[in-house]
Coordinates of C-alpha atoms in Angstrom, one line a residue:
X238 CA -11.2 -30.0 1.0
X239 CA -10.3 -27.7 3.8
X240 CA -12.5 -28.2 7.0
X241 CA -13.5 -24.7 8.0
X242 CA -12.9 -24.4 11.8
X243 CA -12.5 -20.6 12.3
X244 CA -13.6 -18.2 10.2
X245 CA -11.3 -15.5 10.0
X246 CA -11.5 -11.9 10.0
X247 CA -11.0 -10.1 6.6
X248 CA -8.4 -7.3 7.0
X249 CA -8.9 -4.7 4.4
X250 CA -6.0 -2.2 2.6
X251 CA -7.5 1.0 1.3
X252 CA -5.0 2.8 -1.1
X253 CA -4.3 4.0 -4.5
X254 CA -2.0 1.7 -6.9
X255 CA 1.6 2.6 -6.6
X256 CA 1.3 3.6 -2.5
X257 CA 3.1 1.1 -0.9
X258 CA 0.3 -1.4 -0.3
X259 CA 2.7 -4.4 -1.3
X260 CA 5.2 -3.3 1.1
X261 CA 2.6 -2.7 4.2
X262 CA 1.2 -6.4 2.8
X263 CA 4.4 -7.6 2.7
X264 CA 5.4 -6.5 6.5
X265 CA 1.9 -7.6 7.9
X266 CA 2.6 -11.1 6.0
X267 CA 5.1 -11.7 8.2
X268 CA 3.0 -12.6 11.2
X269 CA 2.0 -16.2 11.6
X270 CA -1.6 -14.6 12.4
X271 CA -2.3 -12.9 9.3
X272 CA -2.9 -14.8 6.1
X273 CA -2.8 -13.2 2.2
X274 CA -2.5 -13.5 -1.4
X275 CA -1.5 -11.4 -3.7
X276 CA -4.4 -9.2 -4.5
X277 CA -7.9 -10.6 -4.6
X278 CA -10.2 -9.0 -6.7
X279 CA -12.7 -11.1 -5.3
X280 CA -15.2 -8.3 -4.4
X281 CA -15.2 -6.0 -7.3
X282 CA -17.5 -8.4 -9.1
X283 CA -19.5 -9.9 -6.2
X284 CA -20.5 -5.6 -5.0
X285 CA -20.3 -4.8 -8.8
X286 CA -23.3 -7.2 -9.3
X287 CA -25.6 -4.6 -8.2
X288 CA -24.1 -1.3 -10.6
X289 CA -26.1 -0.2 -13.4
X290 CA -23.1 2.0 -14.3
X291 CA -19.3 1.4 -14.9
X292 CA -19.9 -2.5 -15.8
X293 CA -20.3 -3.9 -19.3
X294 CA -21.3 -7.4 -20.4
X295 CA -22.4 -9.7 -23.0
X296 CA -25.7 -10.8 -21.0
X297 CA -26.5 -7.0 -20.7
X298 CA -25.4 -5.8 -17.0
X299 CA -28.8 -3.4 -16.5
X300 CA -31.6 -6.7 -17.2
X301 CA -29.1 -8.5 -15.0
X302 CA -29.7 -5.9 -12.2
X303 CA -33.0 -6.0 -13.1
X304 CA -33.0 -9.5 -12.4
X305 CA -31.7 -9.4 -9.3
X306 CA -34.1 -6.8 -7.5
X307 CA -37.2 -9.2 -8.9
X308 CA -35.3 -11.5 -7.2
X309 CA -34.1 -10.2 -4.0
X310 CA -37.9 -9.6 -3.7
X311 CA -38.5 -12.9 -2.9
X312 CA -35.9 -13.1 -0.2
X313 CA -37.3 -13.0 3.1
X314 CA -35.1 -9.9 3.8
X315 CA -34.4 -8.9 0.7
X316 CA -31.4 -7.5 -0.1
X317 CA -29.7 -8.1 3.0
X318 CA -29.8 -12.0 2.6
X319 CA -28.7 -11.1 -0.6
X320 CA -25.5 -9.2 0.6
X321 CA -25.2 -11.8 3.7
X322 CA -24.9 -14.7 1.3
X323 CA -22.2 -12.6 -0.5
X324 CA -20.7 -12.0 2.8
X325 CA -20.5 -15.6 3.6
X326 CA -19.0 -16.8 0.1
X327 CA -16.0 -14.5 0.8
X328 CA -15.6 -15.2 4.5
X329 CA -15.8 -18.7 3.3
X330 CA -13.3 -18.5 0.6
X331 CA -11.2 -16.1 2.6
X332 CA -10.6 -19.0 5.4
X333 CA -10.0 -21.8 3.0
X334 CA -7.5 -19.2 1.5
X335 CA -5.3 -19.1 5.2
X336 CA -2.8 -21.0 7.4
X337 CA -3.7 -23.2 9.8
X338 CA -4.0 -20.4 12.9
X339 CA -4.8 -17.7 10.8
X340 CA -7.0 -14.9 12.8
X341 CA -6.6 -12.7 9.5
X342 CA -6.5 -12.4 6.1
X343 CA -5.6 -9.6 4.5
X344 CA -7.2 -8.6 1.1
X345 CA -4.8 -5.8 -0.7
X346 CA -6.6 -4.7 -3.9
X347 CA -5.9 -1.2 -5.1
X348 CA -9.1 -0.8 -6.9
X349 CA -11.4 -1.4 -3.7
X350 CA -11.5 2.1 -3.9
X351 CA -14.0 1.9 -6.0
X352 CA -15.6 0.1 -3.6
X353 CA -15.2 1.2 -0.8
X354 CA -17.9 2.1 1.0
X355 CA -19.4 -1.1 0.1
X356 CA -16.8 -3.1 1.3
X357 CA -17.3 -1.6 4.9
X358 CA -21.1 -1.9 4.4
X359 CA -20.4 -5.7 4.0
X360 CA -18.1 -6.3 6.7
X361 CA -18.9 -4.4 9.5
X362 CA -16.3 -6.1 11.9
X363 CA -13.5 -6.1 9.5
X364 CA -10.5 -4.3 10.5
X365 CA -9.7 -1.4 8.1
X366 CA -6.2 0.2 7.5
X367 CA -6.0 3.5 5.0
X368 CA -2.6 3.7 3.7
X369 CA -1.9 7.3 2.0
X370 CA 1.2 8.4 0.2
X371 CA 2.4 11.5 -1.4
X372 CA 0.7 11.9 -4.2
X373 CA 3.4 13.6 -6.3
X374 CA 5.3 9.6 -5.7
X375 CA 2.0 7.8 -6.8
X376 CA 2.0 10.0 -9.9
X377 CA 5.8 9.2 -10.6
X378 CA 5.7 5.7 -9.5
X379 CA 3.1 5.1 -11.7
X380 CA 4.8 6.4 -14.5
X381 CA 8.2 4.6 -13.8
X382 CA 6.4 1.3 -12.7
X383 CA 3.6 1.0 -15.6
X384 CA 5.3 3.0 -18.5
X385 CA 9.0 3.1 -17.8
X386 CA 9.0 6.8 -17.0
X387 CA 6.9 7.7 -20.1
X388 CA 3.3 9.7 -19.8
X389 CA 0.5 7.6 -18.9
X390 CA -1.7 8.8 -16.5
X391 CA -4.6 9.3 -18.8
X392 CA -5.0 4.7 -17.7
X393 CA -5.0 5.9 -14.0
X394 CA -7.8 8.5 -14.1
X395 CA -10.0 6.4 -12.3
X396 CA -7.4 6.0 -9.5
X397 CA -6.1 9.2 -9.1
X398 CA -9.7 11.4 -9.2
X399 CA -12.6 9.3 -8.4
X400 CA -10.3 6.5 -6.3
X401 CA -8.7 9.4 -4.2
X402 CA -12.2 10.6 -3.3
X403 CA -14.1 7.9 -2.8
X404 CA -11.2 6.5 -0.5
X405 CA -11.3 10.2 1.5
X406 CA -14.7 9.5 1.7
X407 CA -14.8 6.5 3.0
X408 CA -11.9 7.1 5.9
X409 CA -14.1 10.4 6.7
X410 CA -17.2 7.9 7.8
X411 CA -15.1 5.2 9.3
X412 CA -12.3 7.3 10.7
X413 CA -12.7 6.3 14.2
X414 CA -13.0 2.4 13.6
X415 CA -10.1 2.3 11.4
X416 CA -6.2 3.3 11.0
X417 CA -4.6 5.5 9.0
X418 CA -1.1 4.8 7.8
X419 CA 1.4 7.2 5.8
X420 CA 3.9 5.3 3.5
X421 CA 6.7 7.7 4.8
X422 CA 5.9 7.3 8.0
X423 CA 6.3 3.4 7.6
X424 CA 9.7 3.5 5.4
X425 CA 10.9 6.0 8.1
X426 CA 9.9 4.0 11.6
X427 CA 9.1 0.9 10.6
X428 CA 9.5 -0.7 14.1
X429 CA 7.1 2.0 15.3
X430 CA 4.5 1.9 12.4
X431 CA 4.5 -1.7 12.7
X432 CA 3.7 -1.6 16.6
X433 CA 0.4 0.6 16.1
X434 CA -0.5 -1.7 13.3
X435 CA -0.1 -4.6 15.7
X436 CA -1.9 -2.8 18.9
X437 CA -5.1 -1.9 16.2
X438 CA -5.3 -6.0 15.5
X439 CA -4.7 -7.2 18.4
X440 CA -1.7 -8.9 17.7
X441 CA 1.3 -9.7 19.4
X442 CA 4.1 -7.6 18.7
X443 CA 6.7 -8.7 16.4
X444 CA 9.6 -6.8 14.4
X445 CA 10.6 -9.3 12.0
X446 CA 11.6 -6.7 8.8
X447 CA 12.8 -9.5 6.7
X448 CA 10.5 -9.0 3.5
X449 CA 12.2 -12.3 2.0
X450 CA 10.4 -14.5 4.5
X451 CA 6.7 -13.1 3.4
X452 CA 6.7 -13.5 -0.6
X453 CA 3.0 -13.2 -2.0
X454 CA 1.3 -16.3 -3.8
X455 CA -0.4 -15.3 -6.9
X456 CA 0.2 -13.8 -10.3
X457 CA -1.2 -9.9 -9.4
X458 CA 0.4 -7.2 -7.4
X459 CA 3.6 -5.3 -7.5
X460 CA 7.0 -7.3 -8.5
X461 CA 8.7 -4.3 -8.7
X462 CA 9.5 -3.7 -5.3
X463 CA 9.4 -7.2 -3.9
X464 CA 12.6 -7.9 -6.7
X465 CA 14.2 -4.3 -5.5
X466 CA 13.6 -4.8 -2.1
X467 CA 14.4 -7.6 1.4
X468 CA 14.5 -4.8 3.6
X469 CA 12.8 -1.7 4.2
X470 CA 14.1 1.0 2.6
X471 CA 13.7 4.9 2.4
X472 CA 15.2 5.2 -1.4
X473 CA 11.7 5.3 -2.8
X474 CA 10.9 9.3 -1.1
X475 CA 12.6 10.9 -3.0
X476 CA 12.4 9.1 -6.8
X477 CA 9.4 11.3 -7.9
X478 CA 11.8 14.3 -8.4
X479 CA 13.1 12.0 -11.5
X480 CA 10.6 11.3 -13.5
X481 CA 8.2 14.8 -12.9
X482 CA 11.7 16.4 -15.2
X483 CA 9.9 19.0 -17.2
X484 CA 7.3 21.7 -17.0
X485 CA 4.5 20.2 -18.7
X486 CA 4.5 17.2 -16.0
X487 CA 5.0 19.7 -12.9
X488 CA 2.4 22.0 -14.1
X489 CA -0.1 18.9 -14.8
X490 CA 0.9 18.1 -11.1
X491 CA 0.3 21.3 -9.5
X492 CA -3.2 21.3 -11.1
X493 CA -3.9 17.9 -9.9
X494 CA -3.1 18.9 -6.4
X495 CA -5.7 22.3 -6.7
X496 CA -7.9 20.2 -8.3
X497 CA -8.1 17.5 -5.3
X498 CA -8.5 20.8 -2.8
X499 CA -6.0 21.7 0.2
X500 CA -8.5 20.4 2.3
X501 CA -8.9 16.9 0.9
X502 CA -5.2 16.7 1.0
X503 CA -5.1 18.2 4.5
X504 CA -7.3 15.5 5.8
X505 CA -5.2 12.7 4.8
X506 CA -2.2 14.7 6.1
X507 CA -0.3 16.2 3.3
X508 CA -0.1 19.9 3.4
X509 CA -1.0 21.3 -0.6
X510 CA 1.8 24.0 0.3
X511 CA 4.7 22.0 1.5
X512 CA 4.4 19.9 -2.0
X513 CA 3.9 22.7 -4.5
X514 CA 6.6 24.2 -2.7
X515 CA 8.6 21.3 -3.4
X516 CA 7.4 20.6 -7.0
X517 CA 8.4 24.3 -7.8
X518 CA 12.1 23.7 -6.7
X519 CA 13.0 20.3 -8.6
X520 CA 15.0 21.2 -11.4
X521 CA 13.2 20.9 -14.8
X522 CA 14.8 19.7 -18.3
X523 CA 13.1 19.0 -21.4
X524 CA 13.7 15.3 -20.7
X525 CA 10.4 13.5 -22.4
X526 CA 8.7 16.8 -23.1
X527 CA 8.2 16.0 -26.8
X528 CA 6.9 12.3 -26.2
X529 CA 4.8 14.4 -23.5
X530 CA 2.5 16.1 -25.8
X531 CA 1.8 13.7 -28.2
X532 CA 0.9 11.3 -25.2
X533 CA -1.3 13.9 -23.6
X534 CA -2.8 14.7 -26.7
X535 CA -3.5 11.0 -27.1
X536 CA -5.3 11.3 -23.5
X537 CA -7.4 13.6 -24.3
X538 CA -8.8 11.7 -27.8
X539 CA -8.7 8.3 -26.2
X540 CA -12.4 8.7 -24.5
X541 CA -13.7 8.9 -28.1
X542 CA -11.3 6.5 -29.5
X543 CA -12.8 3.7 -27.4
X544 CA -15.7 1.1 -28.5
X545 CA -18.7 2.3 -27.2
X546 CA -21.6 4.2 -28.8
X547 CA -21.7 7.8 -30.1
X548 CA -24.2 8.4 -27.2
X549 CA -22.1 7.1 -24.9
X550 CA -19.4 8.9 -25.7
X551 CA -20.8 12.1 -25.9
X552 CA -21.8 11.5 -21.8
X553 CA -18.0 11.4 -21.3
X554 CA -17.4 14.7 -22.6
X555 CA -18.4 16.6 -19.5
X556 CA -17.0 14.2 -16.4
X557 CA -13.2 13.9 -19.0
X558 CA -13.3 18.0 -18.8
X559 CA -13.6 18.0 -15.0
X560 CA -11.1 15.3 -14.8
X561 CA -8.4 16.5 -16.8
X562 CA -7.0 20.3 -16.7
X563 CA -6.2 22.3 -19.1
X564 CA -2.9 22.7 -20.4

């Protein structure tokens, strides 16, 4: 058993799937200070204890909750020592997770977003990093990564709508205790991207860009680029121009980016202009097009194709028409 000496501080990656998280893991790995696995998923069902909604179980997740506010009743402090105990199992297991001399570790999980807010609630003291990327690259990353270039973002509405938001959200309240980080930016200057990393944890500088020397322990994550890549590279920027080939892709991508608003998008630092602008001028060809259709088509059924009551199903209906546009 690992004596706990020091607890460490939890570092936290905020970021859609497919935004370079692995990479900006990958680089922070590196440093003999900051300790990490793979991805976690340790606190999606410690915070998710408490949800009524999005969580389904075999011991009935509501009477569980139910449970647990009788409960928490009886704590002195009620939910707080609640949350403090969860608090405390994951500092806990965090430290027993890292290196001997570890001040970090770093918990990359994509689907904090869900999260969030939560996560931040928890740790008050944790250090937070917000990596954004283009979303026209998640959209066509995801694609390439998860369906070998074929239609499949009907999976990823959770991270592309509500994820995006409630990540916005979340940088919006904690904007001046955290930093924000731009894929491009880090691809284009590491050296420099790595150095205001370093300066926001208080770590000693260090440059070392050889991604070979930090490989991730665990089954989850991204293999994709850790196999494709031992040194930062800028080939990934311009890959999303391959797979959004035809018409029915760009103009699902130009509604995404109304839908999300020119001021969401302007707060995270993309400019809704500059990437229509550049959607519009990729050449289109009627590469997948076909395929396309029938997959979309499948999208749109597959809320009422799933195994959940008529009732709930119907409650889908209105929250899948404000997701997906029209095509």
């Amino acid at each position: 058993m690992k004596v706990l000496d020091n607890t460490v501080m939890p570092v936290f990656i905020f970021s859609l799937p497919r935004s370079g998280s692995t990479l900006l893991q990958r680089l922070l790995a590196s440093h003999n200070q900051v300790s990490t696995a793979s991805e976690t998923w340790l606190l999606l069902p410690l915070l998710y204890s408490l949800r009524t909604q999005g969580i389904y179980t075999e011991y009935w997740q509501k009477t569980s909750v139910l449970a647990l506010n009788d409960f928490m009743e009886r704590l002195p402090n009620g939910k707080a020592d609640y949350q403090e105990a969860m608090r405390q199992l994951a500092l806990q297991l965090y430290t027993k997770a890292s290196d001997d001399g570890a001040s970090y570790f770093l918990d990359k999980t994509p689907r904090y977003h869900l999260i969030s807010d939560e996560v931040c609630e928890l740790f008050p003291d944790a250090k937070l990093i917000f990596l954004w990327r283009n979303p026209l690259s998640v959209i066509a990353s995801i694609m390439q990564s998860f369906a070998d270039g074929k239609w499949n973002l009907y999976y990823y509405n959770i991270d592309l709508f509500t994820g995006l938001e409630n990540i916005i959200h979340t940088y919006e309240n904690y904007r001046s205790s955290s930093l924000s980080v731009h894929f491009e930016a880090l691809i284009k200057s590491p050296e420099e991207e790595l150095k205001r990393i370093n300066e926001y944890l208080e770590l000693e500088d260090h440059s070392h860009m050889d991604l070979s020397s930090s490989q991730l322990s665990g089954k989850m994550g991204d293999p994709t680029g850790t196999k494709l890549y031992s040194q930062v590279s800028a080939e990934p920027l311009g890959k999303w121009k391959e797979v959004i080939c035809n018409r029915l892709r760009r103009r699902w991508c130009r509604k995404y980016l109304e839908r999300i608003g020119r001021d969401r998008w302007l707060a995270i630092g993309y400019d809704m202009d500059d990437m229509i602008a550049e959607l519009n001028a990729v050449p289109m060809s009627s590469r997948f097009l076909v395929s396309d259709v029938v997959r979309i088509t499948y999208g749109t059924l597959l809320p009422f194709l799933s195994p959940r009551s008529l009732k709930e199903k119907a409650a889908l209906l209105p929250d899948f028409n404000k997701i997906y546009p029209s095509y």
